[in-house]
Amino acid sequence: MKKATSLSELGFDAGDASSGFFRPVSGDSSTPTSQHHRRRLTKVSVIGAGNVGMAIAQTILTRDLADEIALVDAVPDKLRGEMLDLQHAAAFLPRTRLVSGTDMSVTRGSDLVIVTAGARQIQGETRLDLLQRNVALFRKIVPPLAEQSHDALLLVVSNPVDVLTYVAWKLSGFPASRVIGSGTNLDSSRFRFLLAEHLDVNAQDVQAYMVGEHGDSSVAVWSSVSVAGMPVLKSLQESHRCFDEEALEGIRRAVVDSAYEVISLKGYTSWAIGYSVASLAASLLRDQRRIHPVSVLARGFHGIPDGNDVFLSLPARLGRAGVQGVAEMELTEEEAKRLRRSAKTIWENCQLLGL
């Protein structure tokens, strides 16, 4: 029997199949599917059907954030298998149309395009080591994505995310407000988790940010960490003499290395980044105006030179139009110095690309 994802592919003419089950409300001459009854549907495309891409698609699906999800991957059999696996769960999920293809045309009319495609990070490899392998791929996929959905928001997840967000901005021709990197949104969650475990509170009640590069030079903003409006660092240093500079750096290092630990144990990261990106998608598509530490065009902030078109993570307000403002954080001089050092590291890599 022919493999199919619908009865029409098996030779059954769909036509107006539902008319045999439903009839219009008395006195209503219009059909239930008339255009003027339809709201505008939301479409999300996920580029890359690997572990990260599918975790993101699955989380967006279960959170009911899209009416249509398009999956794109270069491996057709795996792609179809992933789509079928999700489609077969339709009875347990919100009604969402799932489509897939190896060509970017399937993404046409997307509201949000999430790019996860790229070489997988291997154990012991820094995110910046991935750069040359992934830039060539972006040259192939970003221009056609922009052509298919010229009003879309572009959310980059592939690593090294800060440099590749810059690449996507350059190649797409989109305004900077519509090109966002997932950045340190997940790093900040890991930071909040460690503090919440120590303080025995819910991680959602911890206000703490990691900024700068999503990687080895990220900056833990200890000066603004708080719980219930109370500054955490001062309290910890007063109650625990061990919370000196060395200890703080050890915690920051633990946050950075946590992804490497997961990779060493299971071979890849997926679930945490899936939830992280779904939270970004919700803020963007539902115009929630929530603050997320994401990779944005950071020139002019905290002493970063105006001539450096560097993307790195700062707390940004996200809504339907994309980045709707970047918070002017109060950093200590040491934190600002580390942020500028992080920006310099990223910008030096960007300059090697000739974009």
Coordinates of C-alpha atoms in Angstrom, one line a residue:
M1 CA 0.0 0.0 0.0
K2 CA 1.2 3.5 -0.8
K3 CA 2.7 5.4 2.1
A4 CA 0.7 8.4 2.9
T5 CA 0.1 11.2 5.4
S6 CA -3.5 11.8 4.4
L7 CA -6.5 9.9 2.9
S8 CA -6.2 12.0 -0.2
E9 CA -2.8 10.5 -0.9
L10 CA -4.4 7.1 -0.7
G11 CA -6.8 8.1 -3.5
F12 CA -9.8 9.3 -1.6
D13 CA -11.1 12.6 -2.9
A14 CA -11.3 15.0 0.0
G15 CA -13.6 17.6 -1.7
D16 CA -16.0 18.9 1.0
A17 CA -15.7 15.8 3.1
S18 CA -16.9 17.4 6.2
S19 CA -20.3 18.4 4.7
G20 CA -21.6 14.9 5.4
F21 CA -21.1 15.5 9.1
F22 CA -21.9 19.1 9.7
R23 CA -24.5 21.6 8.4
P24 CA -24.6 25.4 8.7
V25 CA -26.4 27.1 11.6
S26 CA -30.0 27.9 10.6
G27 CA -30.2 31.2 8.7
D28 CA -26.4 31.4 8.0
S29 CA -25.9 31.3 4.3
S30 CA -22.1 31.4 4.4
T31 CA -19.9 28.4 4.7
P32 CA -18.0 27.6 7.9
T33 CA -14.7 28.0 6.0
S34 CA -15.4 31.3 4.4
Q35 CA -12.4 33.6 4.3
H36 CA -14.1 36.4 6.3
H37 CA -14.5 33.9 9.2
R38 CA -10.8 33.0 9.3
R39 CA -8.3 34.6 11.6
R40 CA -4.8 35.1 10.4
L41 CA -2.9 31.8 11.0
T42 CA 0.5 31.7 12.5
K43 CA 3.3 29.8 10.8
V44 CA 6.6 28.7 12.3
S45 CA 9.4 27.1 10.3
V46 CA 12.2 25.1 11.9
I47 CA 15.3 24.6 9.7
G48 CA 17.1 21.5 10.8
A49 CA 15.3 18.3 12.0
G50 CA 18.1 17.2 14.3
N51 CA 17.8 16.7 18.0
V52 CA 17.6 20.4 18.8
G53 CA 15.3 21.3 15.9
M54 CA 12.8 18.5 16.8
A55 CA 12.9 19.4 20.5
I56 CA 12.0 23.0 19.6
A57 CA 9.3 21.8 17.1
Q58 CA 7.8 19.5 19.7
T59 CA 7.8 22.1 22.4
I60 CA 6.2 24.7 20.2
L61 CA 3.6 22.1 19.1
T62 CA 2.6 21.2 22.7
R63 CA 2.4 24.8 23.8
D64 CA 0.1 25.6 20.9
L65 CA 2.1 28.5 19.6
A66 CA 1.5 27.9 15.9
D67 CA -1.2 26.9 13.5
E68 CA 1.3 25.5 11.0
I69 CA 4.8 24.2 11.5
A70 CA 7.1 23.6 8.6
L71 CA 10.1 21.3 9.0
V72 CA 13.1 21.6 6.7
D73 CA 16.1 19.2 6.5
A74 CA 18.6 17.9 4.0
V75 CA 17.9 14.3 4.8
P76 CA 14.4 13.5 3.3
D77 CA 13.8 10.1 4.9
K78 CA 14.6 11.3 8.5
L79 CA 12.6 14.4 7.9
R80 CA 9.5 12.5 6.8
G81 CA 9.9 10.1 9.7
E82 CA 10.0 13.0 12.2
M83 CA 7.0 14.6 10.6
L84 CA 5.0 11.4 10.6
D85 CA 5.9 10.7 14.2
L86 CA 4.5 14.1 15.3
Q87 CA 1.4 13.7 13.0
H88 CA 0.5 10.4 14.6
A89 CA 0.1 12.2 17.9
A90 CA -2.6 14.5 16.5
A91 CA -5.3 13.1 18.8
F92 CA -3.3 14.2 21.8
L93 CA -2.2 17.6 20.6
P94 CA -3.7 21.0 19.6
R95 CA -4.7 21.1 16.0
T96 CA -1.6 22.1 14.1
R97 CA -0.8 21.5 10.4
L98 CA 2.6 19.9 9.9
V99 CA 4.4 20.1 6.6
S100 CA 8.0 19.2 5.6
G101 CA 10.4 19.4 2.7
T102 CA 14.0 19.7 1.7
D103 CA 13.4 22.9 -0.2
M104 CA 12.9 26.3 1.4
S105 CA 9.7 26.9 -0.5
V106 CA 7.8 24.9 2.2
T107 CA 8.6 27.9 4.6
R108 CA 6.8 30.4 2.4
G109 CA 4.8 32.9 4.5
S110 CA 6.4 32.1 7.8
D111 CA 5.9 34.5 10.8
L112 CA 8.9 33.0 12.6
V113 CA 11.8 31.1 11.1
I114 CA 14.0 29.2 13.6
V115 CA 17.4 28.1 12.3
T116 CA 19.0 25.2 14.0
A117 CA 20.8 23.7 11.0
G118 CA 24.6 23.2 11.4
A119 CA 27.4 20.9 12.4
R120 CA 26.9 19.3 15.7
Q121 CA 29.2 20.4 18.5
I122 CA 31.4 17.6 19.6
Q123 CA 33.0 17.0 23.0
G124 CA 35.8 19.4 23.7
E125 CA 35.0 21.7 20.9
T126 CA 34.2 25.3 21.7
R127 CA 31.3 27.1 20.0
L128 CA 33.7 29.4 18.1
D129 CA 35.4 26.4 16.6
L130 CA 32.2 25.6 14.8
L131 CA 32.3 28.9 12.9
Q132 CA 33.9 28.0 9.6
R133 CA 31.8 24.9 9.2
N134 CA 28.5 26.7 9.7
V135 CA 29.0 30.0 7.8
A136 CA 29.1 28.2 4.5
L137 CA 25.8 26.5 5.3
F138 CA 24.2 29.8 6.2
R139 CA 25.2 31.2 2.8
K140 CA 23.0 28.5 1.2
I141 CA 20.0 28.7 3.5
V142 CA 19.5 32.3 4.7
P143 CA 18.9 34.1 1.4
P144 CA 16.2 31.8 0.2
L145 CA 14.5 31.9 3.6
A146 CA 14.4 35.7 3.5
E147 CA 13.0 35.5 -0.1
Q148 CA 10.2 33.1 1.0
S149 CA 9.2 35.1 4.1
H150 CA 10.4 38.6 3.7
D151 CA 8.4 39.9 6.7
A152 CA 9.4 37.0 9.1
L153 CA 11.3 37.2 12.4
L154 CA 14.5 35.2 12.1
L155 CA 15.6 33.4 15.2
V156 CA 19.1 31.8 15.1
V157 CA 19.9 28.8 17.4
S158 CA 22.9 27.3 15.5
N159 CA 26.3 27.7 17.2
P160 CA 28.4 29.8 17.5
V161 CA 25.1 31.7 17.8
D162 CA 26.4 35.2 18.2
V163 CA 28.5 35.2 15.1
L164 CA 25.9 33.3 13.1
T165 CA 23.2 35.8 14.1
Y166 CA 25.5 38.5 12.6
V167 CA 25.9 36.3 9.5
A168 CA 22.1 35.8 9.2
W169 CA 21.6 39.6 9.6
K170 CA 24.0 40.3 6.8
L171 CA 22.7 37.7 4.4
S172 CA 19.0 38.2 5.0
G173 CA 18.9 42.0 4.5
F174 CA 16.4 42.2 7.4
P175 CA 16.5 45.0 9.9
A176 CA 18.4 44.1 13.1
S177 CA 15.2 44.2 15.1
R178 CA 14.0 41.1 13.2
V179 CA 17.2 39.0 13.5
I180 CA 17.7 37.5 17.0
G181 CA 20.0 34.9 18.4
S182 CA 18.9 32.5 21.2
G183 CA 22.0 33.8 23.0
T184 CA 22.3 33.4 26.7
N185 CA 18.6 32.8 27.4
L186 CA 19.4 29.2 28.3
D187 CA 22.7 30.1 30.1
S188 CA 20.7 32.5 32.3
S189 CA 18.2 29.7 33.1
R190 CA 21.2 27.4 34.1
F191 CA 22.5 30.3 36.2
R192 CA 19.1 30.8 37.9
F193 CA 18.8 27.0 38.5
L194 CA 22.1 26.8 40.3
L195 CA 21.2 29.8 42.5
A196 CA 17.6 28.5 43.1
E197 CA 18.9 25.1 44.2
H198 CA 21.3 26.8 46.7
L199 CA 18.7 29.2 48.1
D200 CA 15.8 26.6 48.1
V201 CA 13.5 28.8 46.0
N202 CA 11.8 28.4 42.6
A203 CA 14.1 29.3 39.7
Q204 CA 11.4 31.6 38.3
D205 CA 11.8 33.8 41.4
V206 CA 15.5 34.3 40.8
Q207 CA 16.4 37.4 38.7
A208 CA 19.8 36.7 37.2
Y209 CA 21.4 37.2 33.8
M210 CA 24.3 35.9 31.8
V211 CA 25.2 38.4 29.1
G212 CA 27.8 38.7 26.3
E213 CA 28.8 35.6 24.3
H214 CA 26.9 32.4 24.4
G215 CA 30.1 30.6 25.2
D216 CA 33.4 30.8 27.1
S217 CA 33.6 34.6 27.5
S218 CA 30.0 35.0 28.9
V219 CA 29.5 37.4 31.8
A220 CA 27.6 36.6 35.0
V221 CA 26.0 39.8 36.1
W222 CA 26.3 39.2 39.9
S223 CA 25.6 42.9 40.7
S224 CA 21.9 42.6 39.7
V225 CA 21.1 39.1 41.0
S226 CA 18.1 39.3 43.3
V227 CA 15.3 37.2 44.9
A228 CA 12.1 39.0 46.0
G229 CA 13.8 42.3 45.4
M230 CA 16.7 41.5 47.7
P231 CA 20.3 41.5 46.4
V232 CA 21.6 38.0 46.5
L233 CA 25.4 38.6 46.3
K234 CA 25.6 40.8 49.3
S235 CA 23.6 38.3 51.4
L236 CA 25.6 35.4 50.3
Q237 CA 28.9 37.1 51.0
E238 CA 27.7 38.1 54.4
S239 CA 26.6 34.6 55.3
H240 CA 29.2 32.6 53.5
R241 CA 32.8 33.8 53.6
C242 CA 33.6 31.4 50.7
F243 CA 31.7 33.5 48.2
D244 CA 34.8 35.4 47.0
E245 CA 35.9 36.2 43.5
E246 CA 37.3 32.8 42.9
A247 CA 34.0 31.2 44.0
L248 CA 31.9 33.5 41.7
E249 CA 34.1 32.6 38.8
G250 CA 33.7 28.9 39.6
I251 CA 29.9 29.3 39.4
R252 CA 30.1 31.2 36.1
R253 CA 32.4 28.4 34.8
A254 CA 29.9 25.8 35.9
V255 CA 27.2 27.5 34.0
V256 CA 29.4 27.6 30.8
D257 CA 30.5 24.0 31.2
S258 CA 27.1 22.6 31.9
A259 CA 26.3 22.2 28.2
Y260 CA 29.6 20.4 27.7
E261 CA 28.7 18.1 30.6
V262 CA 25.4 17.2 28.9
I263 CA 27.1 16.6 25.6
S264 CA 29.7 14.3 27.3
L265 CA 26.9 12.3 28.9
K266 CA 24.3 12.0 26.2
G267 CA 26.0 13.2 23.1
Y268 CA 24.0 16.4 22.5
T269 CA 21.7 18.9 24.2
S270 CA 18.1 19.2 23.3
W271 CA 15.3 19.5 25.9
A272 CA 16.5 22.6 27.7
I273 CA 17.2 24.5 24.4
G274 CA 13.8 23.3 23.2
Y275 CA 12.0 24.9 26.1
S276 CA 14.3 28.0 25.9
V277 CA 13.5 28.7 22.3
A278 CA 9.8 28.0 22.8
S279 CA 9.7 30.7 25.5
L280 CA 11.3 33.1 23.0
A281 CA 8.7 32.1 20.3
A282 CA 5.9 32.7 22.8
S283 CA 7.2 36.2 23.6
L284 CA 7.6 37.0 19.9
L285 CA 4.4 35.5 18.4
R286 CA 2.1 36.5 21.3
D287 CA 3.6 40.0 21.6
Q288 CA 4.2 39.4 25.3
R289 CA 6.9 42.1 25.7
R290 CA 8.9 39.9 28.0
I291 CA 12.6 40.5 28.8
H292 CA 15.0 37.8 27.6
P293 CA 18.8 37.8 27.4
V294 CA 19.2 37.2 23.6
S295 CA 21.8 38.0 21.0
V296 CA 21.0 41.5 19.5
L297 CA 22.9 44.1 17.7
A298 CA 24.9 45.6 20.6
R299 CA 26.9 48.4 19.1
G300 CA 27.0 51.5 21.3
F301 CA 25.9 49.6 24.5
H302 CA 28.3 49.6 27.5
G303 CA 31.2 51.1 25.6
I304 CA 31.0 48.7 22.7
P305 CA 32.3 50.8 19.7
D306 CA 29.6 52.2 17.4
G307 CA 31.5 50.9 14.4
N308 CA 31.4 47.2 15.6
D309 CA 28.3 45.5 14.3
V310 CA 28.6 42.8 16.9
F311 CA 25.7 40.6 18.1
L312 CA 25.8 39.4 21.7
S313 CA 23.3 38.9 24.5
L314 CA 21.7 41.7 26.5
P315 CA 18.3 41.8 28.2
A316 CA 15.9 42.7 25.4
R317 CA 12.1 43.3 25.3
L318 CA 10.6 40.9 22.7
G319 CA 7.3 41.2 20.9
R320 CA 5.6 40.7 17.6
A321 CA 7.9 43.2 15.8
G322 CA 11.0 41.5 17.2
V323 CA 13.4 43.3 19.5
Q324 CA 11.5 46.3 20.9
G325 CA 14.2 47.7 23.0
V326 CA 17.3 46.7 25.0
A327 CA 17.5 47.3 28.7
E328 CA 20.2 49.7 29.9
M329 CA 21.6 47.5 32.6
E330 CA 23.6 49.0 35.4
L331 CA 26.9 47.0 35.3
T332 CA 29.9 47.4 37.6
E333 CA 33.0 48.5 35.8
E334 CA 34.5 45.0 36.0
E335 CA 31.3 43.5 34.5
A336 CA 31.3 46.2 31.7
K337 CA 35.0 45.5 31.0
R338 CA 34.3 41.7 30.7
L339 CA 31.4 42.4 28.4
R340 CA 33.5 44.6 26.1
R341 CA 36.2 41.8 26.1
S342 CA 33.5 39.3 25.1
A343 CA 32.3 41.7 22.4
K344 CA 35.9 42.0 21.1
T345 CA 36.2 38.2 20.9
I346 CA 33.1 37.9 18.9
W347 CA 33.8 40.9 16.6
E348 CA 37.3 39.6 15.7
N349 CA 35.6 36.4 14.4
C350 CA 33.0 38.4 12.5
Q351 CA 35.7 40.4 10.7
L352 CA 37.3 37.2 9.4
L353 CA 34.1 36.5 7.3
G354 CA 34.3 39.3 4.8
L355 CA 30.6 40.2 5.1

